[in-house]
Coordinates of C-alpha atoms and ligand atoms in Angstrom, one line a residue:
M625 CA 0.0 0.0 0.0
S626 CA 1.5 3.5 -0.9
T627 CA 2.2 6.0 1.9
M628 CA -0.5 8.2 0.5
A629 CA -3.1 5.5 0.5
T630 CA -2.1 4.6 4.0
S631 CA -2.5 8.1 5.3
V632 CA -5.9 8.5 3.7
R633 CA -6.9 5.2 5.4
M634 CA -5.5 6.4 8.7
N635 CA -7.7 9.5 8.5
E636 CA -10.8 7.6 7.6
L637 CA -10.3 4.9 10.2
S638 CA -9.4 7.5 12.8
S639 CA -12.8 9.1 12.2
I640 CA -14.4 5.7 13.1
V641 CA -12.5 4.7 16.2
G642 CA -10.5 7.7 17.3
E643 CA -7.0 8.7 16.3
Q644 CA -5.2 7.0 19.3
Y645 CA -6.7 3.6 18.2
V646 CA -5.2 3.6 14.7
V647 CA -1.5 2.7 14.3
E648 CA 0.6 2.8 11.1
A649 CA 4.1 3.6 12.3
P650 CA 6.2 0.6 11.2
Q651 CA 8.3 0.5 14.4
K652 CA 5.0 0.2 16.4
L653 CA 3.7 -2.5 14.2
K654 CA 6.8 -4.7 14.1
D655 CA 5.7 -6.7 17.2
L656 CA 2.5 -7.5 15.3
T657 CA 4.2 -9.2 12.4
I658 CA 2.6 -12.5 11.2
D659 CA 5.0 -15.0 9.5
G660 CA 7.2 -12.1 8.4
V661 CA 4.2 -10.0 7.1
T662 CA 3.9 -6.7 8.9
P663 CA 0.4 -5.1 9.0
A664 CA 0.0 -1.8 7.1
I665 CA -2.4 -0.5 9.8
A666 CA -3.6 -1.8 13.2
V667 CA -7.0 -0.6 14.4
T668 CA -8.6 -1.2 17.8
P669 CA -12.3 -0.6 17.8
G670 CA -14.1 0.0 21.1
S671 CA -17.6 -1.3 20.3
V672 CA -19.6 -3.6 18.1
E673 CA -20.7 -0.5 16.1
E674 CA -17.1 0.5 15.5
V675 CA -16.1 -3.1 14.5
A676 CA -19.0 -3.0 12.0
A677 CA -17.9 0.4 10.6
V678 CA -14.3 -0.7 10.3
L679 CA -15.3 -3.9 8.5
R680 CA -17.6 -2.0 6.1
Y681 CA -14.8 0.3 5.3
A682 CA -12.4 -2.7 4.7
Y683 CA -15.0 -4.5 2.5
E684 CA -15.6 -1.4 0.4
H685 CA -11.9 -0.9 -0.2
D686 CA -11.1 -4.7 -0.5
L687 CA -8.6 -4.7 2.4
N688 CA -7.6 -8.0 3.8
V689 CA -8.5 -7.9 7.5
V690 CA -6.8 -10.1 10.1
P691 CA -8.6 -10.3 13.5
A692 CA -6.3 -10.4 16.4
G693 CA -6.8 -11.2 20.1
G694 CA -3.8 -11.8 22.4
F695 CA -1.5 -12.6 19.5
V696 CA -0.5 -15.8 21.2
H697 CA -0.8 -18.0 18.2
Q698 CA -1.1 -15.9 15.1
E699 CA 1.4 -18.3 13.5
I700 CA -1.4 -20.9 13.1
G701 CA -2.3 -21.1 9.4
N702 CA -0.7 -20.4 6.0
I703 CA 1.4 -17.4 5.4
P704 CA -0.9 -14.4 5.1
T705 CA -1.1 -12.9 1.6
A706 CA -1.2 -9.4 3.0
V707 CA -2.3 -7.8 6.3
D708 CA -3.9 -4.6 5.2
L709 CA -5.7 -4.1 8.4
L710 CA -5.1 -5.8 11.8
L711 CA -8.3 -5.6 13.7
R712 CA -7.5 -5.9 17.4
T713 CA -10.1 -6.9 20.0
E714 CA -8.4 -5.7 23.1
R715 CA -11.0 -3.0 23.9
L716 CA -14.0 -5.4 23.6
T717 CA -13.8 -6.3 27.3
G718 CA -17.3 -5.8 28.6
I719 CA -19.1 -8.4 30.8
E720 CA -22.5 -8.6 29.1
H721 CA -24.2 -10.6 31.7
Y722 CA -23.3 -12.9 34.6
D723 CA -25.9 -14.9 36.3
P724 CA -24.1 -17.2 38.9
G725 CA -27.4 -18.8 39.9
D726 CA -28.0 -19.8 36.3
L727 CA -24.3 -20.7 35.7
T728 CA -24.1 -18.5 32.6
I729 CA -21.9 -15.7 31.5
G730 CA -21.5 -13.5 28.4
V731 CA -18.3 -11.5 27.8
G732 CA -16.6 -9.4 25.1
A733 CA -14.2 -11.1 22.7
G734 CA -11.2 -9.3 24.1
V735 CA -11.6 -10.6 27.7
T736 CA -8.8 -13.0 28.5
I737 CA -9.4 -16.6 29.6
S738 CA -7.7 -15.9 33.0
E739 CA -9.9 -12.8 33.6
L740 CA -13.0 -14.8 32.9
Q741 CA -11.7 -17.7 35.1
S742 CA -10.9 -15.5 38.0
L743 CA -14.3 -13.7 37.8
V744 CA -16.2 -17.0 38.0
R745 CA -13.9 -18.7 40.5
D746 CA -15.0 -16.0 43.1
Q747 CA -18.4 -17.6 42.8
G748 CA -17.2 -21.2 43.1
Q749 CA -17.5 -21.8 39.3
V750 CA -15.3 -23.0 36.5
F751 CA -14.9 -22.0 32.9
P752 CA -13.0 -25.1 31.8
I753 CA -10.6 -24.0 29.1
D754 CA -7.2 -24.9 30.6
I755 CA -4.6 -23.7 28.1
A756 CA -1.2 -22.0 28.3
N757 CA -0.9 -18.2 28.2
A758 CA -4.4 -17.8 29.7
D759 CA -3.5 -14.3 30.7
R760 CA -3.1 -13.3 27.0
V761 CA -5.4 -15.7 25.1
T762 CA -8.7 -13.9 24.4
I763 CA -12.2 -15.4 24.3
G764 CA -12.4 -14.4 20.6
G765 CA -9.1 -16.1 19.8
A766 CA -10.0 -19.2 21.7
M767 CA -13.3 -19.4 19.9
A768 CA -11.7 -18.8 16.5
V769 CA -9.3 -21.7 16.9
A770 CA -11.6 -24.0 19.0
A771 CA -9.0 -24.0 21.8
S772 CA -9.1 -26.6 24.5
G773 CA -6.9 -28.2 27.1
P774 CA -6.8 -31.4 29.3
H775 CA -10.2 -30.5 30.8
R776 CA -11.7 -31.4 27.4
H777 CA -11.8 -35.0 28.6
F778 CA -14.7 -34.3 31.0
F779 CA -16.2 -30.9 30.0
G780 CA -15.9 -31.2 26.2
G781 CA -14.8 -28.5 23.9
L782 CA -16.1 -24.9 23.4
R783 CA -18.8 -26.3 21.1
D784 CA -20.2 -28.2 24.0
F785 CA -20.6 -25.3 26.4
C786 CA -20.8 -22.2 24.3
L787 CA -24.4 -20.9 24.4
G788 CA -24.2 -18.1 21.9
V789 CA -22.0 -15.8 19.9
R790 CA -22.2 -12.3 18.5
F791 CA -20.1 -11.4 15.5
V792 CA -19.8 -9.0 12.6
T793 CA -19.7 -10.3 9.1
A794 CA -17.1 -9.2 6.5
E795 CA -19.6 -6.8 5.1
G796 CA -20.0 -5.1 8.5
K797 CA -23.4 -6.7 9.5
A798 CA -23.8 -7.4 13.2
A799 CA -25.3 -10.9 13.8
K800 CA -25.7 -13.5 16.5
G801 CA -26.0 -17.3 16.7
G802 CA -27.0 -19.5 19.6
G803 CA -29.6 -19.0 22.2
R804 CA -33.0 -18.6 20.5
V805 CA -31.4 -17.8 17.1
V806 CA -29.6 -20.9 15.9
K807 CA -30.0 -21.0 12.2
N808 CA -28.8 -18.7 9.4
V809 CA -29.8 -18.5 5.8
A810 CA -27.5 -21.3 4.8
G811 CA -29.1 -23.6 7.4
F812 CA -26.1 -23.8 9.7
D813 CA -25.8 -23.5 13.4
L814 CA -23.9 -20.2 13.3
M815 CA -22.5 -20.5 16.8
K816 CA -20.8 -23.8 16.0
L817 CA -19.7 -22.4 12.7
M818 CA -17.8 -19.6 14.4
I819 CA -15.9 -22.0 16.7
G820 CA -12.9 -23.1 14.7
S821 CA -13.4 -20.6 11.8
Y822 CA -10.0 -19.1 12.3
G823 CA -11.2 -15.5 11.8
T824 CA -12.2 -16.2 8.2
L825 CA -15.9 -15.8 8.4
A826 CA -16.5 -12.9 10.8
V827 CA -15.1 -11.1 13.7
I828 CA -16.4 -12.5 16.9
T829 CA -17.3 -9.6 19.3
S830 CA -18.7 -11.5 22.3
A831 CA -19.8 -15.0 23.4
S832 CA -21.8 -16.5 26.2
F833 CA -21.1 -19.8 28.0
K834 CA -22.4 -22.3 30.4
L835 CA -20.3 -22.6 33.6
F836 CA -19.7 -25.5 35.9
P837 CA -19.5 -25.7 39.7
H838 CA -16.0 -25.8 41.0
P839 CA -15.2 -29.2 42.6
V840 CA -14.8 -29.2 46.4
A841 CA -11.3 -30.4 45.8
T842 CA -9.1 -32.0 43.1
R843 CA -6.3 -34.5 43.1
T844 CA -4.1 -35.8 40.3
F845 CA -2.9 -39.4 40.3
V846 CA 0.2 -40.1 38.2
C847 CA 0.2 -43.6 36.8
E848 CA 3.4 -45.0 35.1
F849 CA 3.8 -47.9 32.7
A850 CA 6.7 -49.8 31.1
S851 CA 5.1 -49.6 27.6
L852 CA 2.5 -47.8 25.5
N853 CA 0.4 -50.9 25.4
E854 CA 0.1 -51.1 29.2
A855 CA -0.8 -47.4 29.3
I856 CA -3.6 -47.9 26.8
E857 CA -4.9 -51.0 28.7
F858 CA -5.1 -48.8 31.7
R859 CA -6.9 -46.1 29.7
D860 CA -9.4 -48.7 28.7
F861 CA -9.8 -49.8 32.4
V862 CA -10.5 -46.2 33.6
M863 CA -12.9 -45.6 30.7
A864 CA -14.9 -48.8 31.5
S865 CA -14.9 -48.1 35.3
P866 CA -17.5 -46.0 37.1
L867 CA -14.8 -43.3 37.6
S868 CA -15.4 -40.1 35.9
P869 CA -12.1 -38.1 36.0
I870 CA -11.9 -34.4 34.9
C871 CA -8.7 -35.1 32.9
L872 CA -7.2 -38.3 31.5
E873 CA -3.9 -37.3 29.9
L874 CA -1.4 -39.6 28.3
L875 CA 2.3 -38.5 28.3
S876 CA 5.0 -40.2 26.2
P877 CA 8.4 -40.8 27.9
K878 CA 9.9 -37.6 26.5
A879 CA 6.9 -35.6 27.6
S880 CA 6.6 -36.9 31.1
V881 CA 8.6 -35.9 34.1
G882 CA 9.6 -39.5 35.0
G883 CA 10.6 -40.5 31.5
T884 CA 8.0 -43.3 31.4
W885 CA 4.7 -43.8 29.6
T886 CA 2.4 -41.9 32.0
I887 CA -1.4 -41.5 32.4
A888 CA -2.4 -38.6 34.6
V889 CA -5.9 -39.0 36.1
R890 CA -7.3 -35.8 37.6
A891 CA -10.3 -36.3 39.9
G892 CA -12.6 -33.8 41.5
G893 CA -14.9 -34.2 44.5
S894 CA -15.0 -34.7 48.3
D895 CA -12.2 -36.3 50.3
R896 CA -14.1 -39.5 50.2
V897 CA -14.4 -39.5 46.4
L898 CA -10.7 -38.7 46.0
A899 CA -9.8 -41.5 48.4
R900 CA -11.9 -43.9 46.3
Y901 CA -10.0 -42.9 43.1
G902 CA -6.8 -43.8 44.9
S903 CA -8.0 -47.3 45.8
E904 CA -9.7 -48.0 42.4
L905 CA -6.6 -46.9 40.4
G906 CA -4.5 -49.3 42.6
S907 CA -0.9 -50.1 42.2
A908 CA -0.5 -48.1 38.9
V909 CA -0.4 -44.9 41.0
T910 CA 3.2 -43.8 41.6
A911 CA 2.4 -40.3 42.9
A912 CA -0.6 -38.2 43.8
F913 CA -0.7 -34.4 44.0
D914 CA -3.1 -31.7 45.2
G915 CA -2.7 -28.0 45.9
S916 CA 0.2 -26.2 44.4
P917 CA 2.2 -29.3 43.2
E918 CA -0.9 -30.3 41.3
H919 CA -1.2 -26.9 39.7
T920 CA 2.5 -27.0 38.7
F921 CA 2.0 -30.5 37.1
W922 CA -0.8 -29.2 34.8
D923 CA 0.9 -25.9 34.1
R924 CA 3.8 -27.9 32.7
V925 CA 1.4 -30.1 30.6
E926 CA -0.3 -27.0 29.2
K927 CA 3.1 -25.5 28.2
L928 CA 4.5 -28.7 26.6
G929 CA 5.9 -28.2 23.1
N930 CA 5.7 -24.4 23.3
E931 CA 9.4 -24.2 22.6
S932 CA 9.5 -26.8 19.9
P933 CA 10.0 -25.8 16.2
V934 CA 7.2 -28.1 15.1
K935 CA 3.9 -28.7 16.9
V936 CA 1.1 -30.8 15.5
A937 CA -2.5 -31.5 16.7
V938 CA -4.0 -34.8 15.7
S939 CA -7.6 -35.7 16.1
V940 CA -8.4 -39.4 15.8
P941 CA -11.2 -41.7 16.8
P942 CA -10.5 -42.4 20.5
N943 CA -9.8 -46.1 20.0
S944 CA -7.0 -45.3 17.5
G945 CA -5.1 -42.9 19.8
G946 CA -2.6 -45.5 21.1
E947 CA -1.8 -46.8 17.6
V948 CA -1.3 -43.3 16.2
I949 CA 1.2 -42.4 19.0
G950 CA 3.0 -45.7 18.4
T951 CA 3.3 -44.9 14.7
M952 CA 4.5 -41.4 15.4
E953 CA 7.2 -42.7 17.8
R954 CA 8.4 -45.0 15.0
L955 CA 8.3 -42.3 12.3
A956 CA 10.1 -39.8 14.6
G957 CA 12.9 -42.4 15.2
E958 CA 13.2 -43.1 11.5
N959 CA 13.4 -39.4 10.7
H960 CA 16.0 -38.7 13.5
L961 CA 13.6 -36.5 15.4
E962 CA 12.9 -36.3 19.1
L963 CA 9.1 -36.7 19.8
Q964 CA 7.1 -35.5 22.8
A965 CA 3.5 -36.8 22.5
W966 CA 0.7 -36.1 24.9
G967 CA -3.0 -35.5 24.9
R968 CA -6.5 -36.4 25.8
I969 CA -6.3 -40.1 25.2
G970 CA -9.9 -40.7 26.2
V971 CA -11.3 -38.5 23.5
G972 CA -8.6 -38.9 20.8
F973 CA -7.1 -35.4 20.8
L974 CA -3.3 -35.7 20.7
L975 CA -0.5 -33.2 20.5
M976 CA 3.0 -33.8 19.2
A977 CA 6.1 -31.7 19.4
L978 CA 9.1 -32.5 17.1
N979 CA 12.6 -31.4 17.9
G980 CA 16.1 -31.6 16.7
G981 CA 15.8 -32.2 13.0
M982 CA 16.4 -30.7 9.6
A983 CA 13.6 -29.4 7.4
E984 CA 13.4 -32.6 5.4
N985 CA 13.0 -34.7 8.5
Y986 CA 10.0 -32.7 9.7
V987 CA 8.3 -32.7 6.3
G988 CA 8.9 -36.4 5.8
C989 CA 7.6 -37.3 9.3
I990 CA 4.4 -35.3 8.9
R991 CA 3.7 -36.6 5.4
E992 CA 4.2 -40.2 6.5
L993 CA 2.1 -39.7 9.6
R994 CA -0.8 -38.4 7.4
K995 CA -0.6 -41.4 5.1
S996 CA -0.8 -43.8 8.0
L997 CA -3.8 -42.2 9.8
P998 CA -7.4 -43.5 9.7
R999 CA -9.6 -41.7 7.2
D1000 CA -11.5 -39.8 9.8
A1001 CA -8.4 -38.4 11.4
S1002 CA -7.0 -34.9 11.0
T1003 CA -3.5 -33.4 11.4
V1004 CA -3.1 -29.6 11.9
V1005 CA 0.4 -28.3 11.9
M1006 CA -0.1 -25.7 14.7
R1007 CA 3.5 -24.3 14.4
C1008 CA 6.4 -24.8 12.1
P1009 CA 9.2 -22.6 10.7
V1010 CA 7.7 -20.2 8.0
S1011 CA 10.1 -21.7 5.4
L1012 CA 8.4 -25.1 5.9
K1013 CA 4.8 -23.8 5.4
P1014 CA 4.9 -24.1 1.6
E1015 CA 6.2 -27.7 2.0
I1016 CA 3.8 -29.0 4.7
S1017 CA 0.2 -28.5 4.1
V1018 CA -0.6 -26.8 7.4
W1019 CA -4.3 -28.0 7.4
G1020 CA -3.8 -31.4 5.8
T1021 CA -6.2 -32.8 3.3
S1022 CA -9.5 -31.1 2.5
P1023 CA -12.4 -32.1 4.8
N1024 CA -15.4 -34.0 3.5
N1025 CA -17.7 -31.0 4.2
M1026 CA -15.9 -28.6 1.9
D1027 CA -19.0 -27.7 -0.1
A1028 CA -20.8 -26.7 3.1
M1029 CA -17.8 -24.6 4.2
M1030 CA -17.7 -22.8 0.8
A1031 CA -21.4 -22.0 1.1
A1032 CA -20.9 -20.6 4.6
K1033 CA -18.0 -18.5 3.3
R1034 CA -19.9 -17.1 0.4
A1035 CA -22.7 -16.1 2.8
L1036 CA -20.6 -14.4 5.4
S1037 CA -17.4 -13.3 3.6
P1038 CA -18.3 -13.1 -0.1
K1039 CA -15.1 -11.2 -1.0
D1040 CA -12.9 -13.5 1.1
N1041 CA -11.2 -10.6 2.8
L1042 CA -11.0 -12.0 6.3
N1043 CA -7.7 -13.8 7.0
R1044 CA -7.4 -14.4 3.3
G1045 CA -5.1 -17.2 2.3
R1046 CA -4.5 -18.5 5.8
F1047 CA -7.2 -21.2 6.2
L1048 CA -8.4 -24.0 4.0
L1049 CA -10.4 -22.0 1.6
Ligands
FAD870 C1 -6.0 -27.5 16.7 C2 -5.5 -26.6 17.8 C3 -5.3 -27.1 19.1 C4 -4.9 -26.3 20.1 N1 -4.7 -26.8 21.4 C5 -4.1 -26.1 22.3 C6 -3.8 -26.7 23.6 O1 -4.0 -27.9 23.8 N2 -3.2 -25.9 24.5 C7 -2.9 -24.6 24.3 O2 -2.3 -24.0 25.2 N3 -3.2 -24.0 23.1 C8 -3.8 -24.7 22.1 N4 -4.0 -24.1 20.9 C9 -3.7 -22.7 20.7 C10 -4.6 -21.7 21.4 O3 -5.9 -22.0 21.1 C11 -4.3 -20.3 21.1 O4 -3.2 -20.0 21.9 C12 -5.3 -19.2 21.4 O5 -6.6 -19.5 20.8 C13 -4.9 -17.8 20.8 O6 -5.8 -16.8 21.3 P1 -5.4 -15.3 21.0 O7 -6.5 -14.4 21.7 O8 -4.0 -15.0 21.4 O9 -5.6 -15.1 19.4 P2 -4.6 -14.7 18.3 O10 -3.3 -15.5 18.4 O11 -4.5 -13.2 18.2 O12 -5.4 -15.2 17.0 C14 -5.6 -16.6 16.8 C15 -6.5 -16.8 15.5 O13 -7.8 -16.4 15.9 C16 -8.3 -15.3 15.1 N5 -9.0 -14.4 15.9 C17 -8.6 -13.8 17.1 N6 -9.6 -13.0 17.7 C18 -10.7 -13.2 16.8 C19 -12.0 -12.7 16.9 N7 -12.5 -11.9 17.9 N8 -12.9 -13.0 15.9 C20 -12.5 -13.8 14.9 N9 -11.2 -14.4 14.8 C21 -10.3 -14.0 15.7 C22 -7.0 -14.7 14.5 O14 -7.2 -14.0 13.3 C23 -6.1 -15.9 14.3 O15 -6.5 -16.7 13.2 C24 -4.6 -24.9 19.9 C25 -4.8 -24.4 18.6 C26 -5.2 -25.2 17.6 C27 -5.3 -24.7 16.2

């Protein structure tokens, strides 16, 4: 964009949101670079009306808009074709409603996960998204990438406890999904469509959620095994038992503290319930934590792989999880890579971090993994060096529902000017 064009845009955008909320100075924008592409302008609207006006302006001028929350994982996706306008949500921080008696809350997209968690914790309630950098990850960013952590085993993902969402379409139309309004013209559940849309369909401006009562107490039982097979047998035993843990996390030897195949079982309830877990889990338990050591344990799990050059999320049918990790261990060895694997082994959501290799090792390993996976599995490369992105298909193969996705995109972002080029379509 020419300097003149930028300064005209600065003036026009300033008239919408106020001068102090529009930035075009390159030195101020360099921390907001995405895969080496620096935004031409960053704009921070303070209300839904301002988001709508900014998007209308961008639509009319065919500007590619990248929505941004805490900027924790803007590296997810393909390299952006251009970032004409970075639309920041940090001023969308209102609490729309909180009804502790009804266990529901609605907050602006710029509220961080930890702000929301601490607000509801004061009322003895839980918002169960346990992910790293919770003090920076925003509700909008978490919704856009369908974020989840180990609590997903019991509470499900955002799709399971999000009640409604408000958003602004690429053309600048404010809309909502969920609650009493669940269908749009294309016949989709708009709320679910927004979760995992990676900022390509609309800018999420707020969302409301179901909350859960905080357990009286929690305890984590660490269970260690000599082999992956034994760990999977134990997973099957827990799944078939009357126990209903909050988390059931498998850690490969390189991901665990003790260097063994580990299953961490986190339980919630009264002292009597926790004691029952201890006796049911039996001799597999090698350590049990509560209080601050328990917090430290899960904090470490949430941060696993955050320093690795390549991090991959694999979704598989739950019964295939053990086999997939076994295959990945073999492929990592053949490609001279160190593998840390961990994840929600009860629901089939696995994470893998690869370290210590050359570009061709990473590419080869991921390609072979994809070939070996069951048909209904997906592999998303959450992070890799920018130079590898053209080599590794970040999103993997096209999903079966591509036609439906195209229809949704045509309806909500007809010019494809939201996060253009970064997602599947
Ligand atoms: C498959 C997968 C699994 C993951 N699992 C884990 C995990 O187990 N543990 C963990 O710690 N993290 C995990 N993450 C990463 C985590 O979800 C991100 O850290 C978090 O969502 C980033 O939030 P943010 O506010 O910093 O958003 P940003 O990093 O700013 O943006 C992230 C994406 O969301 C879009 N976006 C941001 N705000 C909005 C909005 N208001 N409206 C529309 N789009 C918006 C952006 O354009 C961008 O595409 C996972 C991510 C993926 C893709």
